Coordinates of C-alpha atoms in Angstrom, one line a residue:
M1 CA -42.6 -2.3 -1.9
I2 CA -38.8 -2.8 -1.4
D3 CA -36.3 -1.0 0.8
I4 CA -33.4 0.6 -1.0
T5 CA -30.5 1.8 1.3
L6 CA -28.4 4.7 -0.1
P7 CA -24.7 5.3 0.8
D8 CA -25.6 7.9 3.5
G9 CA -27.8 5.3 5.3
A10 CA -31.1 6.8 4.1
V11 CA -33.7 4.2 3.2
K12 CA -36.2 4.7 0.3
K13 CA -39.4 2.6 0.1
V14 CA -40.1 2.1 -3.6
P15 CA -42.2 -0.2 -5.7
E16 CA -40.6 -3.4 -6.9
G17 CA -39.2 -2.9 -10.4
T18 CA -38.0 0.6 -9.7
T19 CA -34.7 1.4 -11.5
P20 CA -31.6 3.2 -10.3
M21 CA -32.5 6.0 -12.8
D22 CA -35.9 6.3 -11.1
I23 CA -34.3 6.7 -7.7
A24 CA -31.8 9.3 -9.1
K25 CA -34.8 11.3 -10.5
S26 CA -36.5 11.1 -7.1
I27 CA -33.3 12.7 -5.5
S28 CA -32.7 15.4 -8.0
E29 CA -33.0 16.1 -11.8
G30 CA -29.3 17.1 -11.8
L31 CA -28.2 13.7 -10.5
A32 CA -30.5 12.0 -13.0
R33 CA -28.8 13.9 -15.8
N34 CA -25.4 12.8 -14.6
I35 CA -25.9 9.2 -13.4
I36 CA -24.2 6.7 -15.8
S37 CA -23.9 3.5 -13.8
A38 CA -24.9 1.9 -10.5
K39 CA -24.1 -0.8 -8.0
F40 CA -26.7 -2.8 -6.3
N41 CA -25.7 -5.2 -3.5
D42 CA -22.1 -5.3 -4.7
T43 CA -23.1 -6.0 -8.3
T44 CA -22.7 -3.5 -11.1
V45 CA -26.0 -2.9 -12.8
E46 CA -27.4 -0.7 -15.6
T47 CA -29.3 2.5 -14.7
V48 CA -32.4 0.9 -16.2
T49 CA -32.1 -2.5 -14.3
P50 CA -35.3 -3.2 -12.4
L51 CA -34.6 -3.7 -8.6
T52 CA -36.7 -6.6 -7.2
E53 CA -35.4 -7.0 -3.7
N54 CA -34.2 -5.0 -0.6
G55 CA -30.6 -3.9 -0.9
S56 CA -27.9 -1.2 -1.0
L57 CA -27.7 1.1 -4.0
T58 CA -24.8 3.4 -5.1
L59 CA -25.2 5.7 -8.0
Y60 CA -22.2 6.6 -10.1
T61 CA -21.4 9.6 -12.3
W62 CA -18.3 10.2 -14.6
N63 CA -16.5 11.7 -11.6
D64 CA -16.5 8.3 -9.8
P65 CA -14.0 5.6 -10.7
E66 CA -16.8 3.0 -11.1
G67 CA -18.6 5.5 -13.4
K68 CA -15.5 5.8 -15.6
K69 CA -15.1 2.0 -15.6
A70 CA -18.7 1.7 -17.0
F71 CA -18.1 4.5 -19.5
W72 CA -14.9 3.0 -20.8
H73 CA -16.3 -0.5 -21.0
S74 CA -19.3 0.8 -22.9
S75 CA -16.9 2.6 -25.3
S76 CA -15.0 -0.6 -25.9
H77 CA -18.3 -2.0 -27.3
V78 CA -18.6 1.0 -29.7
V79 CA -15.0 0.6 -30.9
A80 CA -15.6 -3.2 -31.4
Q81 CA -18.7 -2.4 -33.5
A82 CA -16.6 0.1 -35.5
L83 CA -13.9 -2.5 -36.1
E84 CA -16.4 -5.1 -37.3
E85 CA -17.9 -2.6 -39.8
L86 CA -14.5 -1.5 -41.1
Y87 CA -13.0 -5.0 -41.1
P88 CA -15.7 -7.6 -41.8
G89 CA -14.8 -11.1 -40.7
I90 CA -12.6 -10.2 -37.7
K91 CA -13.1 -12.2 -34.5
L92 CA -13.7 -10.3 -31.3
T93 CA -12.5 -11.7 -27.9
I94 CA -12.7 -9.4 -24.8
G95 CA -12.8 -5.7 -24.2
P96 CA -12.5 -4.6 -20.6
A97 CA -12.1 -1.1 -19.0
I98 CA -8.6 -0.5 -17.6
E99 CA -7.1 2.2 -15.4
N100 CA -7.2 4.8 -18.2
G101 CA -9.5 3.8 -21.0
F102 CA -10.1 0.4 -22.4
Y103 CA -8.8 -2.2 -24.9
Y104 CA -10.3 -4.8 -27.2
D105 CA -8.4 -7.9 -28.2
V106 CA -9.1 -8.8 -31.8
D107 CA -8.1 -11.6 -34.2
F108 CA -7.7 -9.7 -37.5
G109 CA -6.8 -12.8 -39.4
D110 CA -4.3 -11.9 -42.2
R111 CA -4.9 -8.2 -41.8
S112 CA -3.2 -5.7 -39.5
I113 CA -3.9 -2.2 -38.4
S114 CA -1.5 0.6 -37.6
E115 CA -1.5 4.3 -36.5
K116 CA -2.6 5.4 -40.0
D117 CA -5.9 3.5 -39.5
F118 CA -6.7 5.2 -36.2
P119 CA -8.6 8.3 -37.6
A120 CA -11.0 6.1 -39.6
I121 CA -11.7 3.9 -36.5
E122 CA -12.3 7.0 -34.4
Q123 CA -14.6 8.6 -37.0
K124 CA -16.6 5.4 -37.3
A125 CA -16.9 4.9 -33.5
L126 CA -18.1 8.5 -33.1
E127 CA -20.6 8.1 -35.9
I128 CA -22.0 5.1 -34.0
A129 CA -22.0 6.9 -30.7
R130 CA -23.9 9.9 -32.1
G131 CA -26.8 7.5 -32.8
K132 CA -27.6 7.5 -29.1
H133 CA -28.2 3.8 -29.1
D134 CA -29.4 2.3 -25.7
Y135 CA -27.4 -0.5 -24.1
K136 CA -29.7 -3.4 -23.5
M137 CA -28.9 -6.5 -21.5
R138 CA -30.6 -9.9 -22.1
S139 CA -30.2 -13.4 -20.7
V140 CA -29.3 -16.1 -23.2
S141 CA -29.3 -19.9 -22.8
K142 CA -25.9 -21.6 -23.1
A143 CA -27.1 -23.5 -26.1
D144 CA -28.2 -20.3 -27.9
A145 CA -25.1 -18.4 -27.0
L146 CA -22.9 -21.2 -28.3
S147 CA -25.0 -21.4 -31.5
Y148 CA -24.7 -17.7 -32.0
Y149 CA -20.9 -17.6 -31.9
K150 CA -20.4 -20.9 -33.7
K151 CA -22.3 -19.4 -36.6
Q152 CA -19.9 -16.4 -36.5
D153 CA -17.0 -18.9 -36.5
N154 CA -15.6 -17.2 -33.3
P155 CA -13.7 -19.9 -31.3
Y156 CA -12.7 -17.3 -28.6
K157 CA -16.3 -16.5 -27.5
V158 CA -17.2 -20.2 -27.8
E159 CA -14.4 -21.0 -25.4
L160 CA -15.5 -18.4 -22.9
I161 CA -19.1 -19.6 -23.1
E162 CA -18.2 -23.2 -22.6
N163 CA -16.7 -22.2 -19.2
L164 CA -19.9 -20.5 -18.1
E165 CA -22.9 -22.0 -16.4
D166 CA -26.2 -22.1 -18.1
G167 CA -28.4 -19.4 -16.6
T168 CA -25.5 -16.9 -16.0
I169 CA -25.0 -15.9 -19.6
T170 CA -25.9 -12.4 -20.8
F171 CA -25.6 -10.5 -24.1
C172 CA -25.5 -6.8 -24.5
D173 CA -27.1 -5.2 -27.6
H174 CA -26.7 -1.7 -28.9
S175 CA -27.4 -0.5 -32.5
T176 CA -26.8 -3.5 -34.7
F177 CA -24.1 -4.9 -32.4
T178 CA -24.3 -7.8 -30.0
D179 CA -21.6 -8.9 -27.5
L180 CA -21.1 -11.5 -24.8
C181 CA -21.0 -9.4 -21.6
R182 CA -21.7 -9.5 -17.9
G183 CA -23.0 -5.9 -17.8
G184 CA -22.0 -2.5 -16.4
H185 CA -22.8 0.0 -19.1
I186 CA -23.8 3.6 -19.5
P187 CA -27.4 4.4 -20.5
N188 CA -26.7 5.0 -24.2
T189 CA -23.9 5.6 -26.7
G190 CA -24.7 9.3 -27.1
I191 CA -23.0 10.1 -23.8
I192 CA -19.7 9.4 -25.5
K193 CA -18.5 12.6 -27.1
A194 CA -14.8 12.0 -27.7
I195 CA -12.9 8.8 -28.6
K196 CA -9.2 8.3 -29.2
I197 CA -7.4 5.1 -30.4
L198 CA -4.1 5.3 -28.5
S199 CA -2.1 2.3 -29.7
V200 CA -2.1 -1.3 -30.8
A201 CA 0.0 -4.1 -29.4
G202 CA 0.3 -7.9 -29.6
A203 CA -1.4 -9.9 -26.9
Y204 CA -1.7 -13.7 -26.5
W205 CA -5.2 -15.1 -26.1
R206 CA -5.8 -15.5 -22.4
G207 CA -2.2 -14.3 -21.7
D208 CA -0.7 -17.7 -22.7
E209 CA 2.3 -17.7 -25.1
K210 CA 1.1 -21.0 -26.4
N211 CA -2.0 -19.4 -27.8
K212 CA -2.5 -17.3 -30.9
Q213 CA -1.3 -13.7 -30.7
L214 CA -4.1 -11.2 -31.1
T215 CA -4.1 -7.5 -31.8
R216 CA -4.9 -5.4 -28.7
V217 CA -6.5 -2.1 -29.6
Y218 CA -6.1 0.5 -26.8
G219 CA -8.4 3.5 -26.6
I220 CA -9.9 6.1 -24.3
S221 CA -13.1 8.1 -24.4
F222 CA -14.6 11.1 -22.6
P223 CA -18.0 12.8 -22.1
K224 CA -16.5 16.1 -23.4
Q225 CA -14.0 16.9 -26.1
K226 CA -12.2 19.2 -23.7
D227 CA -11.4 16.3 -21.4
L228 CA -9.8 14.4 -24.3
T229 CA -7.7 17.4 -25.2
E230 CA -6.4 17.8 -21.7
Y231 CA -5.7 14.1 -21.5
L232 CA -3.6 14.1 -24.7
E233 CA -1.6 17.1 -23.4
L234 CA -0.9 15.0 -20.3
L235 CA 0.2 12.1 -22.5
E236 CA 2.6 14.4 -24.3
E237 CA 4.1 15.4 -20.9
A238 CA 4.3 11.8 -19.9
K239 CA 6.3 11.0 -23.1
K240 CA 8.8 13.6 -22.1
R241 CA 9.1 12.1 -18.7
D242 CA 9.2 8.5 -19.8
H243 CA 11.9 6.9 -17.6
R244 CA 13.2 4.8 -20.5
K245 CA 13.9 8.0 -22.5
L246 CA 15.3 9.9 -19.5
G247 CA 17.3 7.0 -18.3
K248 CA 19.1 6.9 -21.7
E249 CA 19.6 10.7 -21.9
L250 CA 20.9 10.9 -18.3
E251 CA 23.1 7.7 -18.8
L252 CA 21.6 5.9 -15.8
F253 CA 20.9 2.4 -17.2
T254 CA 20.7 0.3 -20.3
F255 CA 19.5 -3.1 -21.5
S256 CA 21.3 -5.7 -23.7
Q257 CA 19.7 -8.4 -25.8
K258 CA 22.8 -10.5 -25.1
V259 CA 22.4 -10.2 -21.3
G260 CA 18.6 -10.9 -21.7
Q261 CA 15.3 -9.1 -21.7
G262 CA 14.2 -7.6 -18.4
L263 CA 17.7 -7.6 -16.9
P264 CA 18.8 -4.0 -16.5
L265 CA 22.5 -2.9 -16.6
W266 CA 23.2 0.1 -14.3
L267 CA 25.7 2.6 -15.8
P268 CA 28.1 4.5 -13.5
K269 CA 25.7 7.4 -12.9
G270 CA 22.8 5.1 -12.2
A271 CA 24.9 2.9 -9.9
A272 CA 25.9 6.0 -8.0
L273 CA 22.3 7.0 -7.7
R274 CA 21.3 3.6 -6.4
E275 CA 24.1 3.6 -3.9
R276 CA 22.9 6.9 -2.5
L277 CA 19.4 5.6 -2.2
E278 CA 20.7 2.5 -0.4
Q279 CA 22.9 4.6 2.0
F280 CA 19.9 6.9 2.7
L281 CA 17.7 4.0 3.7
K282 CA 20.5 2.1 5.5
K283 CA 21.2 5.2 7.7
A284 CA 17.5 5.5 8.7
Q285 CA 17.3 1.7 9.2
K286 CA 20.3 1.7 11.5
K287 CA 18.6 4.3 13.7
A288 CA 15.5 2.1 13.7
G289 CA 17.3 -0.9 15.0
Y290 CA 17.7 -3.0 11.8
E291 CA 20.6 -5.4 11.2
M292 CA 21.9 -5.9 7.6
V293 CA 22.2 -9.4 6.3
V294 CA 23.2 -10.9 2.9
T295 CA 21.7 -14.0 1.3
P296 CA 22.5 -15.9 -1.9
H297 CA 20.7 -15.4 -5.2
I298 CA 19.7 -19.1 -5.3
G299 CA 18.3 -21.6 -2.9
Q300 CA 17.3 -25.3 -2.9
K301 CA 13.9 -26.0 -4.3
E302 CA 12.8 -27.4 -1.0
L303 CA 13.2 -23.9 0.6
Y304 CA 10.6 -22.4 -1.7
V305 CA 8.3 -25.4 -1.4
T306 CA 8.3 -24.9 2.4
S307 CA 7.6 -21.2 2.1
G308 CA 4.8 -21.6 -0.5
H309 CA 6.7 -19.5 -3.1
Y310 CA 7.3 -22.5 -5.4
A311 CA 3.5 -23.1 -5.7
K312 CA 3.0 -19.4 -6.3
Y313 CA 5.9 -18.7 -8.7
G314 CA 7.5 -22.1 -9.6
E315 CA 5.7 -23.0 -12.8
D316 CA 5.7 -19.5 -14.3
S317 CA 9.2 -18.6 -13.2
F318 CA 12.7 -19.5 -14.2
Q319 CA 13.2 -23.2 -14.4
P320 CA 15.1 -25.1 -11.7
I321 CA 18.9 -25.3 -11.8
H322 CA 20.1 -28.9 -11.9
T323 CA 23.5 -29.8 -10.4
P324 CA 25.7 -32.8 -11.2
K325 CA 24.2 -34.5 -8.1
E326 CA 21.1 -36.5 -8.9
D327 CA 17.8 -35.0 -7.9
E328 CA 19.4 -31.8 -6.5
E329 CA 17.6 -28.7 -7.7
F330 CA 18.1 -25.0 -7.0
L331 CA 15.9 -22.0 -7.9
L332 CA 16.7 -18.4 -8.6
K333 CA 15.1 -16.8 -5.5
P334 CA 11.8 -15.1 -6.2
M335 CA 11.7 -13.6 -2.7
N336 CA 14.1 -12.9 0.2
C337 CA 11.8 -13.9 3.1
P338 CA 12.5 -17.7 3.1
H339 CA 16.2 -16.9 3.5
H340 CA 15.6 -14.5 6.3
C341 CA 13.5 -17.1 8.1
E342 CA 16.4 -19.5 8.0
I343 CA 18.7 -16.8 9.4
Y344 CA 16.3 -16.4 12.3
N345 CA 16.3 -20.2 12.7
S346 CA 20.0 -20.3 13.0
H347 CA 19.9 -19.1 16.6
P348 CA 17.6 -19.7 19.6
F349 CA 15.8 -16.6 20.8
S350 CA 13.9 -15.6 23.9
Y351 CA 11.3 -12.9 24.2
K352 CA 14.0 -10.6 25.6
D353 CA 15.8 -10.8 22.2
L354 CA 12.8 -9.7 20.2
P355 CA 12.1 -7.9 18.0
K356 CA 14.8 -9.0 15.4
R357 CA 14.9 -6.8 12.4
Y358 CA 16.8 -8.2 9.4
A359 CA 17.3 -6.0 6.3
E360 CA 18.8 -6.7 2.9
F361 CA 19.0 -5.1 -0.5
G362 CA 18.4 -8.5 -2.1
T363 CA 18.0 -9.2 -5.8
V364 CA 15.2 -11.6 -6.8
Y365 CA 14.1 -13.1 -10.1
R366 CA 10.8 -13.8 -11.7
Y367 CA 10.1 -14.8 -15.3
E368 CA 7.7 -12.1 -16.6
Q369 CA 6.4 -12.7 -20.1
S370 CA 8.3 -10.7 -22.7
G371 CA 5.1 -8.7 -23.6
E372 CA 4.7 -7.5 -20.0
L373 CA 8.3 -6.2 -19.6
H374 CA 8.5 -2.4 -19.5
G375 CA 11.7 -0.5 -18.8
L376 CA 12.5 -0.6 -15.1
T377 CA 8.9 -0.9 -14.0
R378 CA 8.5 -4.5 -15.1
V379 CA 11.7 -6.6 -15.1
R380 CA 12.9 -10.1 -14.5
G381 CA 15.6 -9.3 -12.0
F382 CA 15.1 -6.6 -9.4
T383 CA 16.5 -5.6 -6.0
Q384 CA 14.1 -5.2 -3.1
D385 CA 14.9 -3.0 -0.1
D386 CA 13.6 -5.9 1.9
A387 CA 13.4 -6.3 5.6
H388 CA 11.7 -8.8 7.9
I389 CA 10.8 -8.2 11.6
F390 CA 10.3 -11.1 13.9
C391 CA 8.3 -10.0 17.0
T392 CA 5.9 -11.1 19.7
N393 CA 2.1 -10.5 19.3
E394 CA 2.4 -7.8 22.0
Q395 CA 5.1 -6.0 19.9
L396 CA 3.2 -6.2 16.6
S397 CA 1.3 -2.9 16.8
D398 CA 4.3 -0.8 17.8
E399 CA 6.6 -2.4 15.2
F400 CA 4.0 -1.9 12.4
K401 CA 3.6 1.7 13.3
N402 CA 7.4 2.2 13.4
V403 CA 7.5 0.8 9.9
I404 CA 4.8 3.3 8.8
D405 CA 7.0 6.1 10.2
L406 CA 10.0 4.9 8.2
T407 CA 8.0 4.5 5.0
L408 CA 6.5 8.0 5.4
Y409 CA 10.0 9.4 6.0
V410 CA 11.2 7.8 2.7
L411 CA 8.3 9.1 0.7
N412 CA 8.4 12.6 2.1
S413 CA 12.2 12.9 1.6
L414 CA 11.8 12.1 -2.1
G415 CA 8.9 14.4 -2.8
F416 CA 6.1 11.8 -2.8
D417 CA 3.7 13.7 -0.6
N418 CA 0.4 12.9 -2.4
F419 CA -0.6 9.3 -1.5
T420 CA -3.3 7.1 -0.1
A421 CA -2.8 4.1 2.2
Q422 CA -4.4 0.9 0.9
V423 CA -5.2 -1.9 3.3
S424 CA -5.1 -4.9 1.1
V425 CA -7.1 -7.8 2.5
R426 CA -8.1 -11.3 1.2
D427 CA -11.1 -12.0 -1.0
L428 CA -13.4 -14.0 1.2
D429 CA -15.1 -15.5 -1.9
Q430 CA -11.7 -17.1 -3.0
P431 CA -10.1 -18.6 0.0
E432 CA -8.1 -21.0 -2.2
K433 CA -5.8 -18.1 -3.2
Y434 CA -4.3 -17.8 0.3
I435 CA -2.4 -19.9 2.8
G436 CA -3.0 -20.0 6.5
N437 CA -6.1 -20.1 8.7
A438 CA -8.9 -17.6 8.9
E439 CA -8.2 -16.7 12.6
D440 CA -4.6 -15.6 11.8
W441 CA -5.8 -13.6 8.8
E442 CA -8.5 -11.8 10.8
K443 CA -5.9 -10.9 13.5
A444 CA -3.4 -9.6 10.9
E445 CA -6.0 -7.6 8.9
Q446 CA -7.3 -5.9 12.1
A447 CA -3.8 -5.1 13.3
I448 CA -3.1 -3.2 10.0
I449 CA -6.4 -1.3 10.2
D450 CA -5.8 -0.4 13.8
A451 CA -2.2 0.9 13.0
A452 CA -3.5 2.9 10.0
E453 CA -6.2 4.5 12.1
E454 CA -3.8 5.3 15.0
K455 CA -1.3 6.9 12.6
G456 CA -4.2 9.0 11.1
L457 CA -3.6 7.7 7.5
N458 CA -6.0 8.4 4.8
Y459 CA -6.7 4.8 3.9
V460 CA -9.1 2.6 1.9
V461 CA -9.7 -1.2 2.2
E462 CA -9.3 -3.2 -1.0
S463 CA -10.6 -6.8 -1.0
G464 CA -8.6 -9.4 -2.9
E465 CA -5.4 -7.4 -3.0
A466 CA -3.6 -9.2 -0.2
A467 CA -0.4 -11.2 -0.7
F468 CA -1.0 -15.0 -0.7
Y469 CA 0.5 -15.3 2.8
G470 CA -0.9 -12.3 4.5
P471 CA -2.6 -8.8 4.3
K472 CA -0.7 -5.7 3.7
L473 CA -0.6 -1.9 3.8
D474 CA 0.3 -0.5 0.4
F475 CA 1.2 3.2 -0.2
M476 CA -0.5 4.3 -3.4
V477 CA 1.4 7.4 -4.6
K478 CA 0.1 10.0 -7.1
D479 CA 2.9 11.3 -9.2
A480 CA 3.3 14.7 -10.9
L481 CA 1.1 13.6 -13.8
G482 CA -1.7 12.5 -11.5
R483 CA -1.1 8.8 -12.0
N484 CA -1.3 6.3 -9.2
W485 CA 1.5 3.9 -8.3
Q486 CA 2.0 1.4 -5.6
L487 CA 5.4 2.1 -3.8
G488 CA 6.0 1.2 -0.2
T489 CA 4.5 -2.0 1.2
I490 CA 4.2 -3.4 4.8
Q491 CA 2.8 -6.9 5.3
V492 CA 1.8 -9.0 8.4
D493 CA 2.5 -12.7 8.2
Y494 CA 1.5 -15.4 10.6
N495 CA 2.0 -18.2 8.0
L496 CA 5.8 -18.3 7.3
P497 CA 6.7 -18.5 11.0
K498 CA 4.5 -21.7 11.1
R499 CA 5.9 -23.1 7.8
F500 CA 9.5 -22.7 9.0
D501 CA 8.7 -23.6 12.6
L502 CA 10.1 -20.3 14.0
T503 CA 10.0 -20.1 17.8
Y504 CA 11.1 -18.0 20.7
K505 CA 11.1 -18.9 24.5
G506 CA 8.6 -16.8 26.3
S507 CA 8.6 -15.5 29.9
D508 CA 6.7 -18.7 30.8
N509 CA 9.7 -20.7 29.6
E510 CA 7.5 -22.2 26.8
L511 CA 8.1 -22.0 23.1
H512 CA 6.0 -19.5 21.2
R513 CA 5.6 -18.5 17.5
P514 CA 6.8 -15.0 16.5
V515 CA 4.8 -12.8 14.1
M516 CA 6.6 -11.7 10.9
I517 CA 6.4 -8.3 9.3
H518 CA 7.6 -7.9 5.7
R519 CA 8.4 -4.4 4.6
A520 CA 9.9 -2.5 1.6
P521 CA 9.6 1.3 1.6
F522 CA 11.0 1.5 -2.0
G523 CA 9.3 -1.7 -3.2
S524 CA 12.1 -2.4 -5.6
M525 CA 15.1 -0.2 -6.5
E526 CA 14.3 -0.5 -10.3
R527 CA 10.7 0.4 -10.1
F528 CA 11.3 3.1 -7.5
V529 CA 14.0 4.8 -9.7
A530 CA 11.7 4.6 -12.7
L531 CA 8.8 6.3 -10.9
L532 CA 11.1 8.9 -9.3
L533 CA 12.5 9.7 -12.8
E534 CA 9.0 10.2 -14.2
H535 CA 7.7 12.1 -11.1
T536 CA 10.6 14.5 -11.1
G537 CA 11.2 14.6 -14.9
G538 CA 14.8 13.7 -14.1
N539 CA 15.2 16.7 -11.8
F540 CA 16.1 14.6 -8.8
P541 CA 16.3 16.1 -5.3
L542 CA 19.6 17.9 -4.9
W543 CA 20.8 15.4 -2.2
L544 CA 20.3 12.5 -4.6
I545 CA 21.2 13.7 -8.1
P546 CA 24.5 12.2 -9.5
T547 CA 26.1 15.6 -10.5
Q548 CA 25.1 18.6 -8.4
A549 CA 27.1 21.2 -10.2
I550 CA 29.2 21.5 -13.3
V551 CA 32.1 24.0 -13.7
L552 CA 32.2 25.7 -17.1
P553 CA 35.5 27.5 -17.9
V554 CA 35.0 30.3 -20.5
S555 CA 38.2 29.3 -22.2
E556 CA 41.3 27.1 -21.9
K557 CA 43.2 29.7 -19.9
H558 CA 40.6 29.6 -17.1
E559 CA 40.9 25.8 -16.6
K560 CA 43.4 26.1 -13.7
Y561 CA 41.0 28.4 -11.8
A562 CA 38.1 26.0 -12.7
E563 CA 40.1 23.1 -11.1
K564 CA 40.7 25.2 -8.0
V565 CA 36.9 25.8 -7.8
L566 CA 36.3 22.1 -8.3
N567 CA 38.7 21.1 -5.5
S568 CA 37.0 23.6 -3.1
L569 CA 33.5 22.2 -4.0
E570 CA 34.7 18.6 -3.5
N571 CA 36.2 19.5 -0.1
D572 CA 32.7 20.6 0.8
E573 CA 31.4 17.2 -0.4
I574 CA 29.6 18.7 -3.4
R575 CA 29.5 16.4 -6.4
A576 CA 30.8 18.4 -9.3
L577 CA 32.5 18.1 -12.7
I578 CA 34.5 20.3 -15.1
D579 CA 33.5 20.6 -18.8
K580 CA 36.9 21.3 -20.5
R581 CA 35.7 20.7 -24.0
N582 CA 36.6 23.2 -26.7
E583 CA 33.0 24.4 -27.0
T584 CA 31.2 27.7 -26.4
V585 CA 29.9 28.3 -22.9
G586 CA 26.4 28.7 -24.4
K587 CA 26.6 25.1 -25.9
K588 CA 27.9 23.8 -22.6
I589 CA 25.0 25.4 -20.7
R590 CA 22.5 23.9 -23.1
E591 CA 23.9 20.4 -22.7
A592 CA 24.1 20.8 -18.9
E593 CA 20.4 21.8 -19.0
M594 CA 19.6 18.6 -20.9
Q595 CA 21.6 16.6 -18.3
K596 CA 19.4 18.2 -15.6
I597 CA 22.4 19.4 -13.6
P598 CA 21.1 21.7 -10.9
F599 CA 23.9 24.3 -10.9
M600 CA 26.1 25.6 -13.7
I601 CA 29.2 27.5 -12.5
I602 CA 30.7 29.8 -15.0
V603 CA 34.3 30.9 -14.5
G604 CA 36.2 33.4 -16.6
E605 CA 38.6 36.4 -16.4
Q606 CA 36.3 38.4 -14.1
E607 CA 35.6 35.5 -11.7
E608 CA 39.2 34.6 -11.5
A609 CA 40.2 38.2 -10.7
S610 CA 37.7 38.5 -7.9
G611 CA 38.0 35.0 -6.6
T612 CA 34.3 34.3 -7.2
I613 CA 32.0 32.2 -9.4
S614 CA 29.0 33.0 -11.5
V615 CA 26.1 30.6 -10.7
R616 CA 23.2 29.7 -12.9
R617 CA 20.5 27.4 -11.7
H618 CA 18.9 24.7 -13.9
G619 CA 15.9 26.3 -15.7
G620 CA 17.7 29.6 -16.3
E621 CA 17.7 31.5 -13.0
D622 CA 20.8 33.6 -12.6
L623 CA 22.1 33.6 -9.0
G624 CA 24.8 36.1 -9.7
S625 CA 28.3 36.2 -8.4
L626 CA 29.1 34.2 -5.2
T627 CA 32.2 32.9 -3.3
T628 CA 32.6 29.1 -3.4
N629 CA 31.9 29.1 0.4
A630 CA 28.6 31.0 -0.1
F631 CA 27.7 28.6 -2.9
S632 CA 28.5 25.6 -0.7
D633 CA 26.3 27.1 2.1
L634 CA 23.5 27.5 -0.4
V635 CA 23.7 23.8 -1.5
T636 CA 23.8 22.6 2.1
T637 CA 20.8 24.7 3.1
E638 CA 18.8 23.5 0.2
I639 CA 19.7 19.8 0.9
N640 CA 18.8 20.2 4.6
S641 CA 15.4 21.7 3.7
T642 CA 14.4 18.5 1.8
L643 CA 16.4 15.8 3.6
K644 CA 15.6 15.7 7.3
S645 CA 17.1 13.2 9.7
F646 CA 15.0 10.2 10.6

């Protein structure tokens, strides 16, 4: 007999060889019908995997993220089989589950597929799925695995197997299909009721531009057709909210091939939007005791070698800038923190001077591969709302909690009220990924967890998600479409103060090492604006939107009165424009609606005679006839209801 511990702490004594499905049946028939995957002692297993030792077991259904992962990974096998049957001779590589769905990277040789081929692939995949084929795992020797794929003339699988140890290699079989796979599948293909091929894209083998470009086939699947229908409706809404589309329509930003990929150009309206976001945060930061600093866009290579950023970003980033002086090298800065460390080092501090809080809207540069660039969410040059706090160990808890307060203020002011806090810690199995000693890491991780608990945050702990120099608290925000994004981040760092030999004089007259907190409530201005665009659909909060109102004179003879109205609004600090074009009011209203302008102010003969304005809200609501003062009061009240003081 073996002891199986369930998530609620209950322990079941079962015969050796019992499967997760057997245990599900012993709990309830309903659970047994819905279980599609399981985890045993931190390893994903099949529902039919025999359990041979004591351990912890978690059962997953479609409603669990791990269940979806198994479902989508299993579906990638089905699509891969469909592709092999439709396109004989192709070479399969890898097919993982991703956040929404799955992909499979395929070498199609001289052939290619496009959107017109998707229905045939879907039909073939569903035909395979309806066969209710069981997924069966089996161990294979390294020699046999290599022989199998060499016969198939598949160099990609051969390369993967060559990097595996004998005794750790497994194949997954279903129907007539076999694939190299570590496991984690649903019981059988029949559970898959709906499959959709979403897109195809180019992808270099193993993400290396020096390797051959493969075809990445993206898909998604569901246990019910209804779920797929709802997902496709959500995708259509997401297309309407795509920040690249809205950014162009609202004239916020653009890109130029001559300037370079991944380097956004902010147009006047977008620059004004950014400026308001900056001023909003600067005002809150000033109240919180931050001091603004400015640092250059480049630094000597040695600066980033000292900080560890060169080892992290150097080889995969922009190449060094060589000056006329021999052996002198500069780098475009990948992070602001080394510069802020040197600002701290420019002056001796005592414990009475701490904490020091340096803030900067600093632009940094990282060479992302061209295939990974995506509008404003993945760029090569971006501006971080960066700040670094240098404090004593005794001040760390309060300072960290104060940063949480500031981050929550930013998210709430911009309508991001659905979020989870993620405590990102190191992966204990891969210590080589991180710098610093274990003791400092433990202190930093515990400090973050304590602060999250004291602030009552809904948080989860994620192993392996820490920065290379320290753990962090990330705010994972759910947008209006239900998608998760990482926005604000707060990080505790004991390592950079050591690397830069930062000190302060303590009350004992001895030198001590400060603790460093990195924080960025927006994350980056570019990514934040992109997510805000998609979250709001371009209907920004009234306090932030570039144009709050547009005055629409009915005809040319009402333009003087329209200018008088505009002056009155501007005196009340309302951002407004006049549309004097020789177009109908109806057309002007339609175009103002497309521009997402919150208020349309119509002025004609009746309004001029009564000294009033007719107000229409974006979306069609008629607010009737108002005085300009009453309208200004309405705008002020609405802004004050969403933008509180920090």
